[in-house]
Amino acid sequence: MERIISITTIGFLTGILGTGMGGLSAYIFKNPSNRWSSMILGFSGGLMISVVCFDLLPEAFAMVGLFIGILGIILGVMVISLIDEMISRIEWKYKKNRNGFVRTGILIGIGILIHNFPEGLAVGSGYMATSELGLGLALIIAIHDIPEGISMATPLSIGGIKSWKILLYTIIAGIPTGIGAFIGAVLGEISTLFIGLCLGFAGGAMLFITCQEIIPKSREIYKGRISGFGIIFGIIIGILASSLV
């Protein structure tokens, strides 16, 4: 039991510290100009594309193959688009749209919540195999969660949400990692089919958010080329981060 508690604690710290550190960016990018907002939003979109395409989806395909991985992507897109529609109706009812940036931040948060659960499963089941494997996975996941936290914090900050609330929301988004780690530790060897399908699902959800919300909004708020530069720079930074870990 003590071992399970330790693994669960590591899982919670992995998710909370990773996305929370990304959430701290809300204190750095306070009240940005439209030009700066466009660049930062593009940068966060580029980071998200990099995380999904160079880490998340390749891992899913390696686990379950191309067909099941793509099935997960399609399911993720369908579910997150339904959630998007529900949030849009609530915003219209209460007239609190704020140019859609808050909705974008909420959708990204949901995508991160979905993503962090199977990552927690991987930490828990990996730790039950060997402590070195579990700790290694936890470190990699924590580092990769930082850009996801930035991607969530940026539109919320532009939408006018207070910095301390953004930090709290990004911390909450990391909680499923601990829940997944607990389940992974209790069940020991989790089915790779289930984990891979969840990763594909999360990848599809996050791709939809990036292509539907983040990148178009980065162009809306400033019409220059700065958003494109931000996207490319975000992808490059994401690739460098992946190669370092």
Coordinates of N, CA and C in Angstrom, one line a residue:
M1 N 0.8 -1.2 0.0 CA 0.0 0.0 0.0 C 0.9 1.3 0.0
E2 N 1.9 1.2 0.8 CA 2.8 2.4 0.8 C 3.4 2.7 -0.6
R3 N 3.7 1.6 -1.3 CA 4.3 1.8 -2.6 C 3.3 2.5 -3.6
I4 N 2.0 2.0 -3.5 CA 1.0 2.6 -4.3 C 0.8 4.1 -4.0
I5 N 0.9 4.4 -2.7 CA 0.7 5.8 -2.3 C 1.9 6.7 -2.9
S6 N 3.1 6.1 -2.8 CA 4.3 6.8 -3.4 C 4.1 7.1 -4.9
I7 N 3.7 6.0 -5.6 CA 3.5 6.2 -7.0 C 2.4 7.2 -7.4
T8 N 1.3 7.2 -6.6 CA 0.2 8.1 -6.8 C 0.7 9.5 -6.6
T9 N 1.5 9.7 -5.5 CA 2.0 11.1 -5.2 C 2.9 11.6 -6.3
I10 N 3.8 10.7 -6.9 CA 4.7 11.0 -8.0 C 3.8 11.4 -9.2
G11 N 2.7 10.7 -9.4 CA 1.8 11.0 -10.5 C 1.2 12.4 -10.4
F12 N 0.7 12.7 -9.2 CA 0.1 14.0 -9.0 C 1.1 15.1 -9.2
L13 N 2.3 14.9 -8.6 CA 3.4 16.0 -8.7 C 3.8 16.1 -10.2
T14 N 3.8 15.0 -11.0 CA 4.2 15.1 -12.4 C 3.3 16.0 -13.2
G15 N 2.0 15.7 -13.0 CA 1.0 16.5 -13.8 C 0.8 17.9 -13.3
I16 N 0.8 18.1 -12.0 CA 0.5 19.4 -11.4 C 1.7 20.4 -11.6
L17 N 3.0 19.9 -11.4 CA 4.1 20.7 -11.6 C 4.3 21.0 -13.1
G18 N 4.1 20.1 -14.0 CA 4.3 20.3 -15.4 C 3.3 21.3 -16.0
T19 N 2.0 21.1 -15.9 CA 1.1 22.1 -16.4 C 1.1 23.4 -15.6
G20 N 1.3 23.3 -14.2 CA 1.4 24.4 -13.4 C 2.5 25.4 -13.8
M21 N 3.7 24.8 -14.1 CA 4.8 25.7 -14.6 C 4.4 26.4 -15.9
G22 N 3.7 25.7 -16.7 CA 3.2 26.3 -18.0 C 2.2 27.4 -17.6
G23 N 1.4 27.2 -16.6 CA 0.4 28.2 -16.2 C 1.0 29.5 -15.7
L24 N 2.3 29.4 -15.1 CA 3.0 30.6 -14.6 C 3.2 31.6 -15.7
S25 N 3.1 31.2 -17.0 CA 3.3 32.1 -18.1 C 2.3 33.2 -18.1
A26 N 1.1 33.0 -17.4 CA 0.1 34.0 -17.3 C 0.6 35.2 -16.6
Y27 N 1.6 35.0 -15.7 CA 2.1 36.2 -15.0 C 3.2 36.9 -15.8
I28 N 3.7 36.2 -16.8 CA 4.7 36.8 -17.7 C 4.1 37.6 -18.8
F29 N 3.0 37.1 -19.4 CA 2.4 37.7 -20.6 C 1.1 38.4 -20.1
K30 N 1.2 39.3 -19.2 CA 0.0 40.1 -18.7 C -0.3 41.3 -19.7
N31 N -1.6 41.4 -20.0 CA -2.0 42.5 -20.9 C -1.2 42.7 -22.1
P32 N -1.0 41.7 -22.9 CA -0.1 41.9 -24.1 C -0.8 42.7 -25.2
S33 N -0.1 43.3 -26.1 CA -0.6 44.0 -27.3 C -1.2 43.0 -28.2
N34 N -2.0 43.4 -29.2 CA -2.5 42.5 -30.2 C -1.4 41.8 -31.0
R35 N -0.4 42.5 -31.3 CA 0.8 41.9 -32.0 C 1.4 40.8 -31.2
W36 N 1.7 41.2 -29.9 CA 2.3 40.2 -29.0 C 1.4 39.0 -28.8
S37 N 0.1 39.3 -28.6 CA -0.8 38.2 -28.3 C -0.9 37.2 -29.5
S38 N -0.8 37.8 -30.7 CA -0.8 37.0 -31.9 C 0.4 36.1 -32.0
M39 N 1.5 36.6 -31.7 CA 2.7 35.8 -31.7 C 2.7 34.7 -30.6
I40 N 2.3 35.1 -29.4 CA 2.3 34.1 -28.3 C 1.3 33.0 -28.5
L41 N 0.1 33.4 -29.1 CA -0.9 32.4 -29.4 C -0.4 31.5 -30.5
G42 N 0.2 32.0 -31.5 CA 0.8 31.2 -32.6 C 1.8 30.3 -32.0
F43 N 2.7 30.8 -31.1 CA 3.7 30.0 -30.5 C 3.1 28.8 -29.7
S44 N 2.1 29.1 -29.0 CA 1.4 28.0 -28.2 C 0.8 27.0 -29.1
G45 N 0.3 27.4 -30.2 CA -0.3 26.5 -31.2 C 0.8 25.6 -31.8
G46 N 2.0 26.2 -32.1 CA 3.1 25.5 -32.6 C 3.6 24.4 -31.7
L47 N 3.7 24.8 -30.4 CA 4.1 23.9 -29.3 C 3.1 22.7 -29.3
M48 N 1.8 23.0 -29.4 CA 0.8 21.9 -29.3 C 0.9 21.0 -30.5
I49 N 1.1 21.5 -31.7 CA 1.3 20.7 -32.8 C 2.5 19.8 -32.6
S50 N 3.6 20.3 -32.1 CA 4.8 19.6 -31.9 C 4.6 18.5 -30.9
V51 N 4.0 18.8 -29.8 CA 3.8 17.8 -28.8 C 2.9 16.6 -29.3
V52 N 1.9 17.0 -30.1 CA 0.9 15.9 -30.6 C 1.6 15.1 -31.7
C53 N 2.2 15.8 -32.7 CA 2.8 15.1 -33.8 C 4.1 14.4 -33.6
F54 N 4.9 14.9 -32.7 CA 6.2 14.3 -32.5 C 6.4 13.4 -31.2
D55 N 5.3 13.5 -30.4 CA 5.4 12.7 -29.1 C 4.2 11.9 -28.9
L56 N 3.0 12.5 -28.8 CA 1.8 11.8 -28.5 C 1.3 10.8 -29.5
L57 N 1.2 11.2 -30.7 CA 0.6 10.3 -31.7 C 1.6 9.2 -32.1
P58 N 3.0 9.5 -32.3 CA 3.9 8.4 -32.5 C 3.9 7.3 -31.4
E59 N 3.7 7.8 -30.2 CA 3.7 6.8 -29.0 C 2.4 6.0 -29.1
A60 N 1.3 6.6 -29.5 CA 0.0 5.9 -29.7 C 0.1 4.8 -30.8
F61 N 0.7 5.3 -32.0 CA 0.9 4.3 -33.1 C 1.8 3.2 -32.8
A62 N 2.8 3.5 -32.0 CA 3.8 2.4 -31.6 C 3.1 1.4 -30.7
M63 N 2.1 1.9 -29.9 CA 1.5 1.0 -28.9 C 0.4 0.1 -29.6
V64 N -0.4 0.7 -30.5 CA -1.6 0.0 -31.0 C -1.7 0.0 -32.5
G65 N -0.7 0.5 -33.2 CA -0.8 0.5 -34.6 C -1.5 1.6 -35.2
L66 N -1.4 1.8 -36.5 CA -2.0 2.9 -37.3 C -3.5 3.0 -37.2
F67 N -4.2 1.9 -37.4 CA -5.6 1.9 -37.5 C -6.3 2.3 -36.2
I68 N -5.9 1.7 -35.1 CA -6.5 2.0 -33.8 C -6.1 3.4 -33.4
G69 N -4.9 3.8 -33.7 CA -4.4 5.2 -33.4 C -5.3 6.2 -34.1
I70 N -5.5 6.0 -35.4 CA -6.4 6.9 -36.2 C -7.8 6.9 -35.7
L71 N -8.3 5.7 -35.3 CA -9.6 5.6 -34.7 C -9.7 6.5 -33.5
G72 N -8.7 6.4 -32.6 CA -8.7 7.3 -31.4 C -8.7 8.7 -31.8
I73 N -7.9 9.1 -32.8 CA -7.9 10.5 -33.3 C -9.3 11.0 -33.7
I74 N -10.0 10.2 -34.5 CA -11.3 10.5 -35.0 C -12.3 10.7 -33.8
L75 N -12.3 9.7 -32.9 CA -13.1 9.8 -31.7 C -12.9 11.1 -30.9
G76 N -11.6 11.4 -30.7 CA -11.2 12.6 -30.0 C -11.7 13.9 -30.7
V77 N -11.6 13.9 -32.0 CA -12.1 15.1 -32.7 C -13.7 15.2 -32.6
M78 N -14.4 14.1 -32.7 CA -15.8 14.1 -32.6 C -16.3 14.6 -31.2
V79 N -15.7 14.0 -30.1 CA -16.1 14.4 -28.8 C -15.8 15.8 -28.5
I80 N -14.6 16.3 -28.8 CA -14.2 17.7 -28.5 C -15.0 18.7 -29.3
S81 N -15.4 18.3 -30.5 CA -16.3 19.2 -31.3 C -17.6 19.3 -30.7
L82 N -18.2 18.2 -30.1 CA -19.4 18.3 -29.4 C -19.3 19.2 -28.2
I83 N -18.3 19.0 -27.4 CA -18.0 19.8 -26.2 C -17.9 21.3 -26.7
D84 N -17.2 21.6 -27.8 CA -17.1 22.9 -28.3 C -18.5 23.5 -28.6
E85 N -19.3 22.8 -29.2 CA -20.7 23.2 -29.5 C -21.5 23.6 -28.2
M86 N -21.3 22.7 -27.2 CA -22.0 22.9 -25.9 C -21.5 24.2 -25.2
I87 N -20.2 24.4 -25.2 CA -19.6 25.6 -24.6 C -20.1 26.9 -25.4
S88 N -20.1 26.8 -26.7 CA -20.5 27.9 -27.5 C -22.0 28.3 -27.2
R89 N -22.8 27.4 -27.0 CA -24.2 27.7 -26.6 C -24.3 28.3 -25.3
I90 N -23.5 27.9 -24.3 CA -23.5 28.5 -23.0 C -23.0 29.9 -23.1
E91 N -22.0 30.1 -23.8 CA -21.4 31.5 -24.0 C -22.5 32.4 -24.6
W92 N -23.2 31.9 -25.6 CA -24.2 32.8 -26.3 C -25.3 33.1 -25.3
K93 N -25.7 32.1 -24.5 CA -26.8 32.3 -23.5 C -26.5 33.4 -22.5
Y94 N -25.2 33.4 -22.0 CA -24.9 34.3 -21.0 C -24.1 35.5 -21.5
K95 N -23.8 35.5 -22.8 CA -23.1 36.7 -23.5 C -21.8 37.0 -22.8
K96 N -21.0 35.9 -22.7 CA -19.6 36.1 -22.1 C -18.6 35.5 -23.0
N97 N -18.7 35.8 -24.2 CA -17.8 35.2 -25.2 C -16.4 35.7 -25.1
R98 N -16.1 37.0 -24.9 CA -14.8 37.5 -24.8 C -14.0 37.1 -26.1
N99 N -14.6 37.2 -27.2 CA -13.9 36.9 -28.5 C -13.6 35.4 -28.6
G100 N -14.1 34.6 -27.8 CA -13.9 33.1 -27.9 C -12.6 32.7 -27.3
F101 N -11.8 33.5 -26.7 CA -10.5 33.1 -26.1 C -10.7 32.3 -24.9
V102 N -11.6 32.6 -24.1 CA -11.9 31.8 -22.9 C -12.3 30.4 -23.2
R103 N -13.2 30.3 -24.3 CA -13.7 29.0 -24.7 C -12.5 28.2 -25.2
T104 N -11.6 28.8 -26.0 CA -10.4 28.1 -26.5 C -9.6 27.6 -25.3
G105 N -9.4 28.4 -24.3 CA -8.6 28.0 -23.1 C -9.3 26.8 -22.4
I106 N -10.6 26.8 -22.3 CA -11.4 25.7 -21.7 C -11.2 24.5 -22.5
L107 N -11.3 24.6 -23.8 CA -11.2 23.4 -24.7 C -9.8 22.8 -24.6
I108 N -8.8 23.6 -24.5 CA -7.4 23.1 -24.4 C -7.3 22.4 -23.0
G109 N -7.9 23.0 -22.0 CA -7.8 22.4 -20.7 C -8.5 21.0 -20.7
I110 N -9.6 20.9 -21.4 CA -10.2 19.6 -21.5 C -9.4 18.6 -22.2
G111 N -8.7 19.1 -23.3 CA -7.8 18.2 -24.0 C -6.6 17.7 -23.2
I112 N -6.1 18.6 -22.3 CA -5.0 18.3 -21.4 C -5.5 17.3 -20.4
L113 N -6.7 17.5 -19.8 CA -7.2 16.6 -18.9 C -7.3 15.2 -19.4
I114 N -7.8 15.1 -20.7 CA -7.9 13.8 -21.3 C -6.6 13.2 -21.5
H115 N -5.6 14.0 -22.0 CA -4.3 13.6 -22.3 C -3.5 13.0 -21.1
N116 N -3.7 13.7 -19.9 CA -2.9 13.4 -18.7 C -3.3 12.1 -18.1
F117 N -4.6 11.7 -18.3 CA -5.0 10.4 -17.6 C -4.2 9.2 -18.1
P118 N -4.1 9.0 -19.5 CA -3.3 7.8 -19.9 C -1.8 8.0 -19.6
E119 N -1.3 9.2 -19.6 CA 0.1 9.4 -19.2 C 0.3 9.0 -17.8
G120 N -0.7 9.2 -16.9 CA -0.6 8.7 -15.5 C -0.7 7.2 -15.5
L121 N -1.5 6.6 -16.3 CA -1.5 5.2 -16.4 C -0.1 4.6 -16.8
A122 N 0.5 5.3 -17.7 CA 1.8 4.8 -18.1 C 2.8 5.0 -17.0
V123 N 2.8 6.0 -16.2 CA 3.7 6.2 -15.1 C 3.5 5.1 -14.0
G124 N 2.2 4.9 -13.7 CA 1.9 3.9 -12.7 C 2.3 2.5 -13.0
S125 N 1.9 2.1 -14.3 CA 2.2 0.7 -14.7 C 3.7 0.6 -14.9
G126 N 4.4 1.7 -15.4 CA 5.8 1.6 -15.6 C 6.6 1.5 -14.3
Y127 N 6.1 2.2 -13.3 CA 6.7 2.2 -12.0 C 6.6 0.8 -11.3
M128 N 5.5 0.1 -11.6 CA 5.3 -1.2 -11.1 C 6.2 -2.2 -11.7
A129 N 6.7 -1.9 -13.0 CA 7.7 -2.7 -13.6 C 9.0 -2.5 -13.0
T130 N 9.5 -1.3 -13.1 CA 10.8 -0.9 -12.4 C 10.7 0.6 -12.0
S131 N 11.3 0.9 -10.8 CA 11.3 2.2 -10.3 C 11.9 3.2 -11.3
E132 N 13.0 2.7 -12.0 CA 13.7 3.6 -12.9 C 12.9 4.0 -14.1
L133 N 12.1 3.0 -14.6 CA 11.2 3.3 -15.7 C 10.1 4.2 -15.3
G134 N 9.5 4.0 -14.2 CA 8.4 4.9 -13.7 C 8.9 6.3 -13.5
L135 N 10.1 6.5 -12.9 CA 10.6 7.9 -12.6 C 11.0 8.5 -13.9
G136 N 11.6 7.8 -14.9 CA 12.0 8.3 -16.2 C 10.8 8.8 -16.9
L137 N 9.7 8.0 -16.9 CA 8.5 8.4 -17.6 C 7.9 9.7 -17.0
A138 N 7.9 9.7 -15.6 CA 7.4 10.9 -14.9 C 8.1 12.2 -15.3
L139 N 9.5 12.1 -15.3 CA 10.3 13.3 -15.7 C 10.0 13.8 -17.1
I140 N 9.9 12.8 -18.0 CA 9.6 13.2 -19.4 C 8.2 13.8 -19.6
I141 N 7.3 13.2 -18.9 CA 5.9 13.7 -19.0 C 5.8 15.1 -18.3
A142 N 6.5 15.3 -17.2 CA 6.4 16.7 -16.6 C 7.0 17.7 -17.5
I143 N 8.1 17.4 -18.2 CA 8.7 18.4 -19.1 C 7.8 18.7 -20.3
H144 N 7.1 17.6 -20.8 CA 6.3 17.8 -21.9 C 4.9 18.5 -21.6
D145 N 4.6 18.5 -20.3 CA 3.4 19.1 -19.8 C 3.5 20.7 -19.7
I146 N 4.8 21.1 -19.7 CA 5.0 22.6 -19.6 C 4.4 23.4 -20.8
P147 N 4.8 23.0 -22.0 CA 4.2 23.7 -23.2 C 2.7 23.5 -23.3
E148 N 2.1 22.4 -22.8 CA 0.7 22.3 -22.8 C 0.1 23.3 -21.8
G149 N 0.7 23.5 -20.7 CA 0.2 24.5 -19.7 C 0.3 25.9 -20.3
I150 N 1.3 26.2 -21.1 CA 1.5 27.5 -21.8 C 0.3 27.6 -22.8
S151 N 0.1 26.6 -23.5 CA -1.0 26.6 -24.6 C -2.4 26.9 -23.9
M152 N -2.6 26.4 -22.7 CA -3.8 26.6 -22.0 C -3.9 28.0 -21.5
A153 N -2.8 28.4 -20.9 CA -2.8 29.7 -20.2 C -2.9 30.9 -21.1
T154 N -2.3 30.8 -22.3 CA -2.2 32.0 -23.2 C -3.6 32.5 -23.6
P155 N -4.5 31.7 -24.2 CA -5.8 32.2 -24.6 C -6.6 32.7 -23.4
L156 N -6.5 32.0 -22.2 CA -7.2 32.4 -21.0 C -6.7 33.8 -20.6
S157 N -5.4 34.1 -20.7 CA -4.9 35.4 -20.3 C -5.4 36.5 -21.2
I158 N -5.3 36.2 -22.5 CA -5.8 37.1 -23.5 C -7.3 37.4 -23.3
G159 N -8.1 36.4 -22.9 CA -9.5 36.5 -22.7 C -9.8 37.2 -21.4
G160 N -8.8 37.6 -20.6 CA -9.1 38.5 -19.4 C -9.2 37.7 -18.1
I161 N -8.9 36.4 -18.1 CA -9.0 35.7 -16.8 C -7.8 36.1 -16.0
K162 N -8.0 36.2 -14.7 CA -6.9 36.6 -13.7 C -5.8 35.6 -13.7
S163 N -4.6 36.0 -13.5 CA -3.4 35.1 -13.5 C -3.5 34.0 -12.5
W164 N -4.0 34.3 -11.3 CA -4.0 33.3 -10.2 C -5.0 32.2 -10.6
K165 N -6.1 32.6 -11.2 CA -7.1 31.7 -11.6 C -6.6 30.8 -12.8
I166 N -5.8 31.4 -13.7 CA -5.2 30.6 -14.8 C -4.3 29.5 -14.2
L167 N -3.4 30.0 -13.2 CA -2.5 29.0 -12.6 C -3.3 27.9 -11.9
L168 N -4.4 28.2 -11.2 CA -5.2 27.2 -10.6 C -5.8 26.2 -11.6
Y169 N -6.3 26.8 -12.7 CA -6.9 25.9 -13.7 C -5.8 25.0 -14.3
T170 N -4.6 25.5 -14.6 CA -3.6 24.6 -15.1 C -3.2 23.5 -14.1
I171 N -3.2 23.9 -12.9 CA -2.9 22.9 -11.8 C -3.9 21.8 -11.8
I172 N -5.2 22.2 -11.9 CA -6.3 21.2 -11.9 C -6.2 20.3 -13.1
A173 N -5.7 20.9 -14.3 CA -5.6 20.1 -15.5 C -4.6 18.9 -15.3
G174 N -3.6 19.1 -14.4 CA -2.6 18.1 -14.1 C -3.1 17.0 -13.2
I175 N -4.2 17.1 -12.5 CA -4.6 16.2 -11.5 C -4.9 14.8 -12.1
P176 N -5.5 14.6 -13.3 CA -5.7 13.3 -13.9 C -4.5 12.4 -14.0
T177 N -3.3 13.0 -14.0 CA -2.0 12.2 -14.1 C -1.9 11.4 -12.8
G178 N -2.2 12.0 -11.7 CA -2.2 11.3 -10.4 C -3.2 10.2 -10.3
I179 N -4.4 10.5 -10.8 CA -5.5 9.5 -10.8 C -5.1 8.3 -11.7
G180 N -4.5 8.6 -12.9 CA -4.1 7.6 -13.8 C -2.9 6.7 -13.1
A181 N -2.0 7.4 -12.5 CA -0.9 6.7 -11.8 C -1.4 5.8 -10.7
F182 N -2.4 6.2 -10.0 CA -3.0 5.3 -9.0 C -3.6 4.1 -9.6
I183 N -4.4 4.3 -10.6 CA -5.0 3.1 -11.3 C -4.0 2.2 -11.9
G184 N -3.0 2.8 -12.5 CA -1.9 2.0 -13.1 C -1.1 1.2 -12.1
A185 N -0.9 1.8 -10.9 CA -0.2 1.1 -9.8 C -1.1 0.0 -9.3
V186 N -2.4 0.2 -9.1 CA -3.3 -0.8 -8.5 C -3.4 -2.0 -9.5
L187 N -3.6 -1.7 -10.8 CA -3.9 -2.8 -11.8 C -2.6 -3.4 -12.3
G188 N -1.4 -2.7 -12.0 CA -0.2 -3.2 -12.5 C 0.0 -3.0 -14.0
E189 N -0.2 -4.0 -14.8 CA 0.0 -4.0 -16.2 C -1.3 -3.6 -16.9
I190 N -1.3 -2.3 -17.3 CA -2.5 -1.8 -18.0 C -2.4 -2.2 -19.5
S191 N -3.5 -2.5 -20.1 CA -3.6 -2.9 -21.5 C -3.0 -1.8 -22.4
T192 N -2.0 -2.1 -23.2 CA -1.4 -1.1 -24.1 C -2.5 -0.7 -25.1
L193 N -3.4 -1.5 -25.5 CA -4.5 -1.1 -26.4 C -5.3 0.0 -25.8
F194 N -5.6 0.0 -24.5 CA -6.4 1.0 -23.9 C -5.6 2.3 -23.8
I195 N -4.3 2.2 -23.4 CA -3.5 3.4 -23.2 C -3.3 4.1 -24.6
G196 N -3.0 3.2 -25.6 CA -2.8 3.7 -27.0 C -4.0 4.4 -27.5
L197 N -5.2 3.8 -27.3 CA -6.4 4.4 -27.8 C -6.7 5.8 -27.1
C198 N -6.4 5.8 -25.8 CA -6.6 7.1 -25.0 C -5.6 8.2 -25.6
L199 N -4.4 7.8 -25.9 CA -3.4 8.7 -26.4 C -3.8 9.3 -27.7
G200 N -4.3 8.4 -28.6 CA -4.8 8.8 -29.9 C -6.0 9.7 -29.8
F201 N -6.9 9.4 -28.8 CA -8.1 10.2 -28.5 C -7.7 11.6 -28.1
A202 N -6.7 11.7 -27.2 CA -6.2 13.0 -26.7 C -5.5 13.8 -27.8
G203 N -4.8 13.1 -28.7 CA -4.1 13.7 -29.8 C -5.1 14.3 -30.8
G204 N -6.2 13.6 -31.1 CA -7.2 14.1 -32.0 C -7.9 15.3 -31.4
A205 N -8.2 15.3 -30.1 CA -8.8 16.4 -29.4 C -7.9 17.6 -29.5
M206 N -6.7 17.5 -29.2 CA -5.7 18.6 -29.2 C -5.4 19.1 -30.5
L207 N -5.4 18.3 -31.5 CA -5.2 18.7 -32.9 C -6.4 19.6 -33.4
F208 N -7.6 19.1 -33.0 CA -8.8 19.9 -33.4 C -8.8 21.3 -32.8
I209 N -8.4 21.3 -31.5 CA -8.4 22.6 -30.8 C -7.4 23.5 -31.4
T210 N -6.2 23.0 -31.8 CA -5.1 23.8 -32.4 C -5.5 24.4 -33.7
C211 N -6.1 23.5 -34.6 CA -6.4 23.9 -35.9 C -7.7 24.7 -36.0
Q212 N -8.7 24.4 -35.1 CA -10.0 25.1 -35.2 C -10.0 26.4 -34.4
E213 N -9.2 26.4 -33.3 CA -9.3 27.6 -32.4 C -8.0 28.4 -32.3
I214 N -6.9 27.8 -31.9 CA -5.7 28.6 -31.6 C -5.1 29.3 -32.8
I215 N -4.8 28.5 -33.9 CA -4.2 29.2 -35.1 C -5.1 30.2 -35.7
P216 N -6.4 29.9 -36.0 CA -7.2 31.0 -36.6 C -7.3 32.2 -35.7
K217 N -7.4 32.1 -34.4 CA -7.5 33.2 -33.5 C -6.2 34.0 -33.5
S218 N -5.0 33.3 -33.7 CA -3.8 34.1 -33.7 C -3.7 35.0 -35.0
R219 N -4.4 34.6 -36.0 CA -4.5 35.4 -37.2 C -5.6 36.5 -37.1
E220 N -6.6 36.3 -36.3 CA -7.7 37.2 -36.2 C -7.3 38.5 -35.5
I221 N -6.5 38.3 -34.4 CA -6.2 39.5 -33.6 C -5.1 40.4 -34.1
Y222 N -4.3 39.8 -35.1 CA -3.3 40.7 -35.8 C -3.0 40.1 -37.1
K223 N -3.2 40.9 -38.2 CA -3.2 40.4 -39.5 C -1.8 40.2 -40.2
G224 N -0.7 40.6 -39.5 CA 0.6 40.4 -40.0 C 1.1 39.0 -40.0
R225 N 2.4 38.9 -40.3 CA 3.0 37.6 -40.4 C 3.5 37.0 -39.0
I226 N 3.3 37.8 -38.0 CA 3.9 37.4 -36.7 C 3.4 36.1 -36.1
S227 N 2.1 35.8 -36.4 CA 1.5 34.6 -35.9 C 2.2 33.4 -36.6
G228 N 2.4 33.5 -37.9 CA 3.1 32.4 -38.6 C 4.5 32.2 -38.0
F229 N 5.2 33.3 -37.7 CA 6.6 33.1 -37.1 C 6.4 32.4 -35.8
G230 N 5.4 32.8 -35.0 CA 5.2 32.2 -33.7 C 4.9 30.7 -33.8
I231 N 4.1 30.3 -34.8 CA 3.8 28.9 -35.0 C 5.1 28.1 -35.3
I232 N 5.8 28.6 -36.2 CA 7.1 27.9 -36.6 C 8.0 27.8 -35.4
F233 N 8.2 28.9 -34.7 CA 9.1 28.9 -33.6 C 8.6 28.0 -32.5
G234 N 7.3 27.9 -32.3 CA 6.8 26.9 -31.3 C 7.0 25.5 -31.7
I235 N 6.9 25.2 -33.0 CA 7.2 23.8 -33.5 C 8.6 23.5 -33.2
I236 N 9.5 24.4 -33.6 CA 11.0 24.2 -33.4 C 11.3 23.9 -31.9
I237 N 10.8 24.8 -31.0 CA 11.1 24.6 -29.6 C 10.5 23.3 -29.1
G238 N 9.3 22.9 -29.6 CA 8.8 21.6 -29.2 C 9.7 20.4 -29.7
I239 N 10.2 20.5 -30.9 CA 11.1 19.5 -31.4 C 12.4 19.4 -30.6
L240 N 12.9 20.6 -30.3 CA 14.1 20.6 -29.4 C 13.9 20.0 -28.0
A241 N 12.7 20.3 -27.4 CA 12.4 19.7 -26.1 C 12.2 18.2 -26.2
S242 N 11.6 17.7 -27.3 CA 11.5 16.3 -27.5 C 12.8 15.6 -27.6
S243 N 13.7 16.2 -28.4 CA 15.0 15.6 -28.6 C 15.9 15.6 -27.3
L244 N 15.7 16.5 -26.4 CA 16.5 16.6 -25.2 C 16.1 15.5 -24.2
V245 N 14.8 15.1 -24.2 CA 14.3 14.1 -23.3 C 14.0 12.8 -24.0

